[in-house]
PDB file of N, CA and C in Angstrom:
ATOM      1  N   UNK A   1      60.662  79.111 124.504  1.00 86.00           N
ATOM      2  CA  UNK A   1      59.742  80.180 124.164  1.00 86.00           C
ATOM      3  C   UNK A   1      60.067  81.473 124.912  1.00 86.00           C
ATOM      4  N   UNK A   2      60.809  81.355 125.980  1.00 89.00           N
ATOM      5  CA  UNK A   2      61.154  82.547 126.754  1.00 89.00           C
ATOM      6  C   UNK A   2      62.035  83.496 125.934  1.00 89.00           C
ATOM      7  N   UNK A   3      62.959  82.933 125.143  1.00 92.00           N
ATOM      8  CA  UNK A   3      63.814  83.779 124.300  1.00 92.00           C
ATOM      9  C   UNK A   3      63.004  84.432 123.183  1.00 92.00           C
ATOM     10  N   UNK A   4      62.043  83.710 122.649  1.00 93.00           N
ATOM     11  CA  UNK A   4      61.158  84.276 121.631  1.00 93.00           C
ATOM     12  C   UNK A   4      60.417  85.483 122.220  1.00 93.00           C
ATOM     13  N   UNK A   5      59.908  85.286 123.423  1.00 92.00           N
ATOM     14  CA  UNK A   5      59.158  86.338 124.112  1.00 92.00           C
ATOM     15  C   UNK A   5      60.048  87.553 124.372  1.00 92.00           C
ATOM     16  N   UNK A   6      61.289  87.315 124.793  1.00 92.00           N
ATOM     17  CA  UNK A   6      62.220  88.406 125.083  1.00 92.00           C
ATOM     18  C   UNK A   6      62.504  89.233 123.837  1.00 92.00           C
ATOM     19  N   UNK A   7      62.755  88.562 122.719  1.00 91.00           N
ATOM     20  CA  UNK A   7      63.034  89.273 121.470  1.00 91.00           C
ATOM     21  C   UNK A   7      61.818  90.079 121.030  1.00 91.00           C
ATOM     22  N   UNK A   8      60.645  89.470 121.068  1.00 93.00           N
ATOM     23  CA  UNK A   8      59.431  90.172 120.647  1.00 93.00           C
ATOM     24  C   UNK A   8      59.127  91.368 121.547  1.00 93.00           C
ATOM     25  N   UNK A   9      59.346  91.214 122.860  1.00 93.00           N
ATOM     26  CA  UNK A   9      59.112  92.332 123.779  1.00 93.00           C
ATOM     27  C   UNK A   9      60.082  93.475 123.504  1.00 93.00           C
ATOM     28  N   UNK A  10      61.340  93.138 123.243  1.00 92.00           N
ATOM     29  CA  UNK A  10      62.331  94.176 122.947  1.00 92.00           C
ATOM     30  C   UNK A  10      61.970  94.923 121.664  1.00 92.00           C
ATOM     31  N   UNK A  11      61.510  94.203 120.659  1.00 92.00           N
ATOM     32  CA  UNK A  11      61.093  94.854 119.416  1.00 92.00           C
ATOM     33  C   UNK A  11      59.846  95.710 119.629  1.00 92.00           C
ATOM     34  N   UNK A  12      58.898  95.216 120.408  1.00 93.00           N
ATOM     35  CA  UNK A  12      57.665  95.963 120.669  1.00 93.00           C
ATOM     36  C   UNK A  12      57.937  97.229 121.474  1.00 93.00           C
ATOM     37  N   UNK A  13      58.896  97.160 122.397  1.00 91.00           N
ATOM     38  CA  UNK A  13      59.224  98.310 123.246  1.00 91.00           C
ATOM     39  C   UNK A  13      60.155  99.300 122.559  1.00 91.00           C
ATOM     40  N   UNK A  14      60.753  98.894 121.449  1.00 86.00           N
ATOM     41  CA  UNK A  14      61.698  99.764 120.758  1.00 86.00           C
ATOM     42  C   UNK A  14      63.079  99.757 121.376  1.00 86.00           C
ATOM     43  N   UNK A  15      63.362  98.792 122.235  1.00 85.00           N
ATOM     44  CA  UNK A  15      64.667  98.732 122.907  1.00 85.00           C
ATOM     45  C   UNK A  15      65.608  97.717 122.268  1.00 85.00           C
ATOM     46  N   UNK A  16      65.276  97.237 121.098  1.00 83.00           N
ATOM     47  CA  UNK A  16      66.052  96.170 120.458  1.00 83.00           C
ATOM     48  C   UNK A  16      67.315  96.686 119.793  1.00 83.00           C
ATOM     49  N   UNK A  17      67.240  97.813 119.156  1.00 84.00           N
ATOM     50  CA  UNK A  17      68.388  98.341 118.415  1.00 84.00           C
ATOM     51  C   UNK A  17      68.129  98.294 116.919  1.00 84.00           C
ATOM     52  N   UNK A  18      69.146  98.682 116.144  1.00 90.00           N
ATOM     53  CA  UNK A  18      68.994  98.780 114.696  1.00 90.00           C
ATOM     54  C   UNK A  18      69.453  97.544 113.936  1.00 90.00           C
ATOM     55  N   UNK A  19      70.055  96.597 114.637  1.00 90.00           N
ATOM     56  CA  UNK A  19      70.541  95.397 113.956  1.00 90.00           C
ATOM     57  C   UNK A  19      70.678  94.259 114.957  1.00 90.00           C
ATOM     58  N   UNK A  20      70.813  93.058 114.421  1.00 91.00           N
ATOM     59  CA  UNK A  20      71.135  91.885 115.230  1.00 91.00           C
ATOM     60  C   UNK A  20      72.139  91.066 114.427  1.00 91.00           C
ATOM     61  N   UNK A  21      73.178  90.603 115.123  1.00 88.00           N
ATOM     62  CA  UNK A  21      74.152  89.723 114.484  1.00 88.00           C
ATOM     63  C   UNK A  21      74.591  88.661 115.481  1.00 88.00           C
ATOM     64  N   UNK A  22      75.566  87.866 115.101  1.00 89.00           N
ATOM     65  CA  UNK A  22      75.978  86.740 115.939  1.00 89.00           C
ATOM     66  C   UNK A  22      76.627  87.170 117.246  1.00 89.00           C
ATOM     67  N   UNK A  23      77.076  88.419 117.342  1.00 87.00           N
ATOM     68  CA  UNK A  23      77.679  88.886 118.590  1.00 87.00           C
ATOM     69  C   UNK A  23      76.686  89.651 119.468  1.00 87.00           C
ATOM     70  N   UNK A  24      75.430  89.721 119.045  1.00 86.00           N
ATOM     71  CA  UNK A  24      74.398  90.421 119.824  1.00 86.00           C
ATOM     72  C   UNK A  24      74.023  89.625 121.068  1.00 86.00           C
ATOM     73  N   UNK A  25      73.391  90.318 122.009  1.00 85.00           N
ATOM     74  CA  UNK A  25      72.910  89.663 123.228  1.00 85.00           C
ATOM     75  C   UNK A  25      71.792  88.673 122.925  1.00 85.00           C
ATOM     76  N   UNK A  26      71.004  88.972 121.914  1.00 86.00           N
ATOM     77  CA  UNK A  26      69.891  88.105 121.534  1.00 86.00           C
ATOM     78  C   UNK A  26      70.408  86.966 120.655  1.00 86.00           C
ATOM     79  N   UNK A  27      69.769  85.821 120.765  1.00 89.00           N
ATOM     80  CA  UNK A  27      70.147  84.644 119.982  1.00 89.00           C
ATOM     81  C   UNK A  27      69.706  84.821 118.529  1.00 89.00           C
ATOM     82  N   UNK A  28      70.668  84.835 117.622  1.00 92.00           N
ATOM     83  CA  UNK A  28      70.372  85.052 116.201  1.00 92.00           C
ATOM     84  C   UNK A  28      69.535  83.923 115.619  1.00 92.00           C
ATOM     85  N   UNK A  29      69.707  82.709 116.116  1.00 93.00           N
ATOM     86  CA  UNK A  29      68.937  81.566 115.611  1.00 93.00           C
ATOM     87  C   UNK A  29      67.457  81.690 115.979  1.00 93.00           C
ATOM     88  N   UNK A  30      67.186  82.154 117.186  1.00 93.00           N
ATOM     89  CA  UNK A  30      65.797  82.386 117.606  1.00 93.00           C
ATOM     90  C   UNK A  30      65.192  83.502 116.751  1.00 93.00           C
ATOM     91  N   UNK A  31      65.997  84.550 116.507  1.00 93.00           N
ATOM     92  CA  UNK A  31      65.513  85.644 115.659  1.00 93.00           C
ATOM     93  C   UNK A  31      65.171  85.129 114.266  1.00 93.00           C
ATOM     94  N   UNK A  32      66.001  84.250 113.717  1.00 94.00           N
ATOM     95  CA  UNK A  32      65.731  83.688 112.387  1.00 94.00           C
ATOM     96  C   UNK A  32      64.455  82.843 112.379  1.00 94.00           C
ATOM     97  N   UNK A  33      64.186  82.143 113.484  1.00 94.00           N
ATOM     98  CA  UNK A  33      62.923  81.400 113.590  1.00 94.00           C
ATOM     99  C   UNK A  33      61.732  82.354 113.517  1.00 94.00           C
ATOM    100  N   UNK A  34      61.836  83.446 114.263  1.00 95.00           N
ATOM    101  CA  UNK A  34      60.765  84.443 114.252  1.00 95.00           C
ATOM    102  C   UNK A  34      60.629  85.080 112.870  1.00 95.00           C
ATOM    103  N   UNK A  35      61.753  85.309 112.216  1.00 94.00           N
ATOM    104  CA  UNK A  35      61.752  85.893 110.878  1.00 94.00           C
ATOM    105  C   UNK A  35      61.088  84.958 109.868  1.00 94.00           C
ATOM    106  N   UNK A  36      61.414  83.680 109.944  1.00 94.00           N
ATOM    107  CA  UNK A  36      60.842  82.722 108.991  1.00 94.00           C
ATOM    108  C   UNK A  36      59.355  82.472 109.249  1.00 94.00           C
ATOM    109  N   UNK A  37      58.908  82.700 110.479  1.00 94.00           N
ATOM    110  CA  UNK A  37      57.484  82.504 110.789  1.00 94.00           C
ATOM    111  C   UNK A  37      56.649  83.745 110.484  1.00 94.00           C
ATOM    112  N   UNK A  38      57.309  84.851 110.144  1.00 95.00           N
ATOM    113  CA  UNK A  38      56.583  86.066 109.797  1.00 95.00           C
ATOM    114  C   UNK A  38      56.215  86.937 110.977  1.00 95.00           C
ATOM    115  N   UNK A  39      56.764  86.655 112.146  1.00 94.00           N
ATOM    116  CA  UNK A  39      56.446  87.469 113.322  1.00 94.00           C
ATOM    117  C   UNK A  39      57.335  88.701 113.431  1.00 94.00           C
ATOM    118  N   UNK A  40      58.461  88.698 112.716  1.00 95.00           N
ATOM    119  CA  UNK A  40      59.341  89.865 112.648  1.00 95.00           C
ATOM    120  C   UNK A  40      59.780  90.053 111.195  1.00 95.00           C
ATOM    121  N   UNK A  41      60.221  91.270 110.892  1.00 94.00           N
ATOM    122  CA  UNK A  41      60.805  91.552 109.582  1.00 94.00           C
ATOM    123  C   UNK A  41      62.173  92.171 109.796  1.00 94.00           C
ATOM    124  N   UNK A  42      63.046  92.019 108.806  1.00 94.00           N
ATOM    125  CA  UNK A  42      64.378  92.612 108.864  1.00 94.00           C
ATOM    126  C   UNK A  42      65.007  92.540 107.479  1.00 94.00           C
ATOM    127  N   UNK A  43      66.016  93.355 107.273  1.00 94.00           N
ATOM    128  CA  UNK A  43      66.767  93.341 106.025  1.00 94.00           C
ATOM    129  C   UNK A  43      67.932  92.380 106.194  1.00 94.00           C
ATOM    130  N   UNK A  44      68.015  91.404 105.315  1.00 93.00           N
ATOM    131  CA  UNK A  44      69.064  90.389 105.378  1.00 93.00           C
ATOM    132  C   UNK A  44      70.389  91.005 104.924  1.00 93.00           C
ATOM    133  N   UNK A  45      71.352  91.078 105.829  1.00 92.00           N
ATOM    134  CA  UNK A  45      72.680  91.602 105.522  1.00 92.00           C
ATOM    135  C   UNK A  45      73.745  90.547 105.801  1.00 92.00           C
ATOM    136  N   UNK A  46      73.368  89.279 105.676  1.00 90.00           N
ATOM    137  CA  UNK A  46      74.301  88.182 105.938  1.00 90.00           C
ATOM    138  C   UNK A  46      75.398  88.161 104.876  1.00 90.00           C
ATOM    139  N   UNK A  47      76.618  87.867 105.323  1.00 89.00           N
ATOM    140  CA  UNK A  47      77.770  87.754 104.426  1.00 89.00           C
ATOM    141  C   UNK A  47      78.530  86.488 104.773  1.00 89.00           C
ATOM    142  N   UNK A  48      79.659  86.289 104.122  1.00 90.00           N
ATOM    143  CA  UNK A  48      80.501  85.136 104.448  1.00 90.00           C
ATOM    144  C   UNK A  48      81.098  85.273 105.848  1.00 90.00           C
ATOM    145  N   UNK A  49      81.148  86.498 106.369  1.00 87.00           N
ATOM    146  CA  UNK A  49      81.690  86.735 107.711  1.00 87.00           C
ATOM    147  C   UNK A  49      80.721  86.335 108.808  1.00 87.00           C
ATOM    148  N   UNK A  50      79.435  86.273 108.502  1.00 90.00           N
ATOM    149  CA  UNK A  50      78.462  85.883 109.511  1.00 90.00           C
ATOM    150  C   UNK A  50      77.073  86.403 109.203  1.00 90.00           C
ATOM    151  N   UNK A  51      76.180  86.113 110.117  1.00 92.00           N
ATOM    152  CA  UNK A  51      74.778  86.499 109.961  1.00 92.00           C
ATOM    153  C   UNK A  51      74.551  87.882 110.557  1.00 92.00           C
ATOM    154  N   UNK A  52      73.753  88.674 109.864  1.00 92.00           N
ATOM    155  CA  UNK A  52      73.370  89.988 110.378  1.00 92.00           C
ATOM    156  C   UNK A  52      72.073  90.424 109.707  1.00 92.00           C
ATOM    157  N   UNK A  53      71.206  91.029 110.513  1.00 93.00           N
ATOM    158  CA  UNK A  53      69.936  91.543 110.013  1.00 93.00           C
ATOM    159  C   UNK A  53      69.797  92.989 110.464  1.00 93.00           C
ATOM    160  N   UNK A  54      69.386  93.842 109.530  1.00 94.00           N
ATOM    161  CA  UNK A  54      69.249  95.267 109.806  1.00 94.00           C
ATOM    162  C   UNK A  54      67.783  95.650 109.943  1.00 94.00           C
ATOM    163  N   UNK A  55      67.548  96.697 110.708  1.00 93.00           N
ATOM    164  CA  UNK A  55      66.219  97.288 110.890  1.00 93.00           C
ATOM    165  C   UNK A  55      65.155  96.252 111.272  1.00 93.00           C
ATOM    166  N   UNK A  56      65.381  95.500 112.346  1.00 94.00           N
ATOM    167  CA  UNK A  56      64.387  94.499 112.764  1.00 94.00           C
ATOM    168  C   UNK A  56      63.131  95.170 113.324  1.00 94.00           C
ATOM    169  N   UNK A  57      61.978  94.626 112.954  1.00 94.00           N
ATOM    170  CA  UNK A  57      60.697  95.163 113.424  1.00 94.00           C
ATOM    171  C   UNK A  57      59.741  94.017 113.700  1.00 94.00           C
ATOM    172  N   UNK A  58      58.831  94.255 114.625  1.00 94.00           N
ATOM    173  CA  UNK A  58      57.804  93.266 114.936  1.00 94.00           C
ATOM    174  C   UNK A  58      56.605  93.508 114.017  1.00 94.00           C
ATOM    175  N   UNK A  59      55.992  92.437 113.558  1.00 95.00           N
ATOM    176  CA  UNK A  59      54.815  92.540 112.693  1.00 95.00           C
ATOM    177  C   UNK A  59      53.548  92.413 113.539  1.00 95.00           C
ATOM    178  N   UNK A  60      52.413  92.624 112.896  1.00 95.00           N
ATOM    179  CA  UNK A  60      51.136  92.448 113.590  1.00 95.00           C
ATOM    180  C   UNK A  60      51.000  91.010 114.078  1.00 95.00           C
ATOM    181  N   UNK A  61      51.403  90.083 113.240  1.00 95.00           N
ATOM    182  CA  UNK A  61      51.381  88.668 113.639  1.00 95.00           C
ATOM    183  C   UNK A  61      52.279  88.440 114.861  1.00 95.00           C
ATOM    184  N   UNK A  62      53.415  89.134 114.902  1.00 94.00           N
ATOM    185  CA  UNK A  62      54.317  89.035 116.042  1.00 94.00           C
ATOM    186  C   UNK A  62      53.703  89.596 117.313  1.00 94.00           C
ATOM    187  N   UNK A  63      52.964  90.696 117.180  1.00 94.00           N
ATOM    188  CA  UNK A  63      52.291  91.275 118.355  1.00 94.00           C
ATOM    189  C   UNK A  63      51.209  90.337 118.888  1.00 94.00           C
ATOM    190  N   UNK A  64      50.492  89.698 117.976  1.00 95.00           N
ATOM    191  CA  UNK A  64      49.476  88.729 118.401  1.00 95.00           C
ATOM    192  C   UNK A  64      50.125  87.542 119.108  1.00 95.00           C
ATOM    193  N   UNK A  65      51.242  87.067 118.572  1.00 94.00           N
ATOM    194  CA  UNK A  65      51.961  85.954 119.191  1.00 94.00           C
ATOM    195  C   UNK A  65      52.501  86.363 120.558  1.00 94.00           C
ATOM    196  N   UNK A  66      53.006  87.588 120.671  1.00 93.00           N
ATOM    197  CA  UNK A  66      53.493  88.093 121.958  1.00 93.00           C
ATOM    198  C   UNK A  66      52.358  88.158 122.969  1.00 93.00           C
ATOM    199  N   UNK A  67      51.181  88.589 122.545  1.00 93.00           N
ATOM    200  CA  UNK A  67      50.024  88.609 123.447  1.00 93.00           C
ATOM    201  C   UNK A  67      49.679  87.212 123.936  1.00 93.00           C
ATOM    202  N   UNK A  68      49.783  86.217 123.058  1.00 91.00           N
ATOM    203  CA  UNK A  68      49.526  84.831 123.459  1.00 91.00           C
ATOM    204  C   UNK A  68      50.559  84.356 124.474  1.00 91.00           C
ATOM    205  N   UNK A  69      51.814  84.749 124.269  1.00 89.00           N
ATOM    206  CA  UNK A  69      52.876  84.313 125.180  1.00 89.00           C
ATOM    207  C   UNK A  69      52.761  84.965 126.552  1.00 89.00           C
ATOM    208  N   UNK A  70      52.251  86.196 126.590  1.00 89.00           N
ATOM    209  CA  UNK A  70      52.175  86.916 127.864  1.00 89.00           C
ATOM    210  C   UNK A  70      50.822  86.781 128.555  1.00 89.00           C
ATOM    211  N   UNK A  71      49.826  86.241 127.861  1.00 87.00           N
ATOM    212  CA  UNK A  71      48.489  86.097 128.449  1.00 87.00           C
ATOM    213  C   UNK A  71      48.495  85.038 129.547  1.00 87.00           C
ATOM    214  N   UNK A  72      47.660  85.281 130.539  1.00 80.00           N
ATOM    215  CA  UNK A  72      47.513  84.292 131.606  1.00 80.00           C
ATOM    216  C   UNK A  72      46.743  83.097 131.063  1.00 80.00           C
ATOM    217  N   UNK A  73      47.140  81.906 131.456  1.00 75.00           N
ATOM    218  CA  UNK A  73      46.408  80.731 130.967  1.00 75.00           C
ATOM    219  C   UNK A  73      44.994  80.701 131.540  1.00 75.00           C
ATOM    220  N   UNK A  74      44.066  80.194 130.746  1.00 76.00           N
ATOM    221  CA  UNK A  74      42.682  80.095 131.202  1.00 76.00           C
ATOM    222  C   UNK A  74      42.575  79.016 132.267  1.00 76.00           C
ATOM    223  N   UNK A  75      41.677  79.261 133.219  1.00 72.00           N
ATOM    224  CA  UNK A  75      41.456  78.268 134.268  1.00 72.00           C
ATOM    225  C   UNK A  75      40.673  77.093 133.709  1.00 72.00           C
ATOM    226  N   UNK A  76      40.919  75.945 134.277  1.00 77.00           N
ATOM    227  CA  UNK A  76      40.189  74.760 133.836  1.00 77.00           C
ATOM    228  C   UNK A  76      38.733  74.857 134.296  1.00 77.00           C
ATOM    229  N   UNK A  77      37.886  74.106 133.646  1.00 77.00           N
ATOM    230  CA  UNK A  77      36.459  74.106 133.983  1.00 77.00           C
ATOM    231  C   UNK A  77      36.242  73.655 135.423  1.00 77.00           C
ATOM    232  N   UNK A  78      37.060  72.724 135.885  1.00 75.00           N
ATOM    233  CA  UNK A  78      36.937  72.229 137.257  1.00 75.00           C
ATOM    234  C   UNK A  78      37.196  73.344 138.261  1.00 75.00           C
ATOM    235  N   UNK A  79      38.228  74.159 138.032  1.00 78.00           N
ATOM    236  CA  UNK A  79      38.541  75.248 138.954  1.00 78.00           C
ATOM    237  C   UNK A  79      37.424  76.281 138.981  1.00 78.00           C
ATOM    238  N   UNK A  80      36.886  76.606 137.827  1.00 75.00           N
ATOM    239  CA  UNK A  80      35.786  77.569 137.764  1.00 75.00           C
ATOM    240  C   UNK A  80      34.576  77.021 138.508  1.00 75.00           C
ATOM    241  N   UNK A  81      34.254  75.753 138.265  1.00 76.00           N
ATOM    242  CA  UNK A  81      33.128  75.117 138.942  1.00 76.00           C
ATOM    243  C   UNK A  81      33.344  75.113 140.448  1.00 76.00           C
ATOM    244  N   UNK A  82      34.543  74.758 140.898  1.00 77.00           N
ATOM    245  CA  UNK A  82      34.820  74.669 142.327  1.00 77.00           C
ATOM    246  C   UNK A  82      34.733  76.034 142.994  1.00 77.00           C
ATOM    247  N   UNK A  83      35.236  77.076 142.336  1.00 77.00           N
ATOM    248  CA  UNK A  83      35.179  78.419 142.915  1.00 77.00           C
ATOM    249  C   UNK A  83      33.739  78.868 143.147  1.00 77.00           C
ATOM    250  N   UNK A  84      32.840  78.462 142.282  1.00 81.00           N
ATOM    251  CA  UNK A  84      31.438  78.870 142.390  1.00 81.00           C
ATOM    252  C   UNK A  84      30.657  77.987 143.349  1.00 81.00           C
ATOM    253  N   UNK A  85      30.757  76.690 143.161  1.00 78.00           N
ATOM    254  CA  UNK A  85      29.878  75.781 143.868  1.00 78.00           C
ATOM    255  C   UNK A  85      30.258  75.509 145.309  1.00 78.00           C
ATOM    256  N   UNK A  86      31.488  75.710 145.716  1.00 76.00           N
ATOM    257  CA  UNK A  86      31.798  75.472 147.121  1.00 76.00           C
ATOM    258  C   UNK A  86      31.060  76.487 147.991  1.00 76.00           C
ATOM    259  N   UNK A  87      30.847  77.693 147.465  1.00 83.00           N
ATOM    260  CA  UNK A  87      30.090  78.705 148.206  1.00 83.00           C
ATOM    261  C   UNK A  87      28.630  78.275 148.356  1.00 83.00           C
ATOM    262  N   UNK A  88      28.074  77.694 147.311  1.00 84.00           N
ATOM    263  CA  UNK A  88      26.695  77.207 147.361  1.00 84.00           C
ATOM    264  C   UNK A  88      26.579  76.072 148.368  1.00 84.00           C
ATOM    265  N   UNK A  89      27.531  75.164 148.359  1.00 86.00           N
ATOM    266  CA  UNK A  89      27.515  74.030 149.295  1.00 86.00           C
ATOM    267  C   UNK A  89      27.613  74.519 150.736  1.00 86.00           C
ATOM    268  N   UNK A  90      28.466  75.501 150.989  1.00 87.00           N
ATOM    269  CA  UNK A  90      28.595  76.061 152.339  1.00 87.00           C
ATOM    270  C   UNK A  90      27.291  76.734 152.757  1.00 87.00           C
ATOM    271  N   UNK A  91      26.659  77.475 151.860  1.00 88.00           N
ATOM    272  CA  UNK A  91      25.404  78.157 152.186  1.00 88.00           C
ATOM    273  C   UNK A  91      24.295  77.156 152.480  1.00 88.00           C
ATOM    274  N   UNK A  92      24.175  76.100 151.673  1.00 88.00           N
ATOM    275  CA  UNK A  92      23.149  75.073 151.902  1.00 88.00           C
ATOM    276  C   UNK A  92      23.392  74.373 153.229  1.00 88.00           C
ATOM    277  N   UNK A  93      24.643  74.071 153.539  1.00 91.00           N
ATOM    278  CA  UNK A  93      24.977  73.430 154.811  1.00 91.00           C
ATOM    279  C   UNK A  93      24.600  74.331 155.981  1.00 91.00           C
ATOM    280  N   UNK A  94      24.857  75.623 155.867  1.00 89.00           N
ATOM    281  CA  UNK A  94      24.511  76.562 156.938  1.00 89.00           C
ATOM    282  C   UNK A  94      23.003  76.639 157.135  1.00 89.00           C
ATOM    283  N   UNK A  95      22.247  76.654 156.047  1.00 89.00           N
ATOM    284  CA  UNK A  95      20.785  76.707 156.141  1.00 89.00           C
ATOM    285  C   UNK A  95      20.253  75.438 156.797  1.00 89.00           C
ATOM    286  N   UNK A  96      20.733  74.277 156.371  1.00 89.00           N
ATOM    287  CA  UNK A  96      20.279  73.013 156.961  1.00 89.00           C
ATOM    288  C   UNK A  96      20.648  72.921 158.437  1.00 89.00           C
ATOM    289  N   UNK A  97      21.810  73.423 158.783  1.00 90.00           N
ATOM    290  CA  UNK A  97      22.222  73.425 160.190  1.00 90.00           C
ATOM    291  C   UNK A  97      21.305  74.328 161.014  1.00 90.00           C
ATOM    292  N   UNK A  98      20.950  75.470 160.465  1.00 88.00           N
ATOM    293  CA  UNK A  98      20.042  76.386 161.165  1.00 88.00           C
ATOM    294  C   UNK A  98      18.667  75.760 161.347  1.00 88.00           C
ATOM    295  N   UNK A  99      18.164  75.088 160.314  1.00 89.00           N
ATOM    296  CA  UNK A  99      16.860  74.421 160.404  1.00 89.00           C
ATOM    297  C   UNK A  99      16.895  73.334 161.472  1.00 89.00           C
ATOM    298  N   UNK A 100      17.968  72.565 161.523  1.00 87.00           N
ATOM    299  CA  UNK A 100      18.086  71.499 162.526  1.00 87.00           C
ATOM    300  C   UNK A 100      18.139  72.087 163.933  1.00 87.00           C
ATOM    301  N   UNK A 101      18.824  73.199 164.101  1.00 88.00           N
ATOM    302  CA  UNK A 101      18.913  73.847 165.414  1.00 88.00           C
ATOM    303  C   UNK A 101      17.550  74.379 165.846  1.00 88.00           C
ATOM    304  N   UNK A 102      16.833  75.017 164.941  1.00 87.00           N
ATOM    305  CA  UNK A 102      15.500  75.548 165.255  1.00 87.00           C
ATOM    306  C   UNK A 102      14.537  74.406 165.559  1.00 87.00           C
ATOM    307  N   UNK A 103      14.606  73.325 164.803  1.00 83.00           N
ATOM    308  CA  UNK A 103      13.731  72.168 165.039  1.00 83.00           C
ATOM    309  C   UNK A 103      14.011  71.556 166.403  1.00 83.00           C
ATOM    310  N   UNK A 104      15.238  71.633 166.872  1.00 82.00           N
ATOM    311  CA  UNK A 104      15.593  71.102 168.188  1.00 82.00           C
ATOM    312  C   UNK A 104      14.925  71.863 169.318  1.00 82.00           C
ATOM    313  N   UNK A 105      14.645  73.143 169.141  1.00 80.00           N
ATOM    314  CA  UNK A 105      13.982  73.939 170.164  1.00 80.00           C
ATOM    315  C   UNK A 105      12.509  73.596 170.307  1.00 80.00           C
ATOM    316  N   UNK A 106      11.891  73.086 169.273  1.00 78.00           N
ATOM    317  CA  UNK A 106      10.461  72.797 169.291  1.00 78.00           C
ATOM    318  C   UNK A 106      10.133  71.366 169.682  1.00 78.00           C
ATOM    319  N   UNK A 107      11.058  70.598 170.130  1.00 70.00           N
ATOM    320  CA  UNK A 107      10.787  69.216 170.540  1.00 70.00           C
ATOM    321  C   UNK A 107      10.098  69.181 171.863  1.00 70.00           C
TER     322      UNK A 107
END
């Protein structure tokens, strides 16, 4: 998926160029996967000499897919719960400790 992300980012940034072929830095097979999934568009200029696509562009679907690839993963419910409740547990422990200390003075 890293190569997919690289190609989509290059297209989104406008740094991809005007064509892609088998001698390009980008993997033509990965580009064809993106093309067949509808995340990119291009003019098919393939010949018997090899594969080549002209005027490659990212589609709206491709931008959405790129956002999914670059988004931070959501935290699990356990992590969210732990981040919140450990503070509550510490506060309750501190209050109970204070009550026990104060009760010790009144004996």
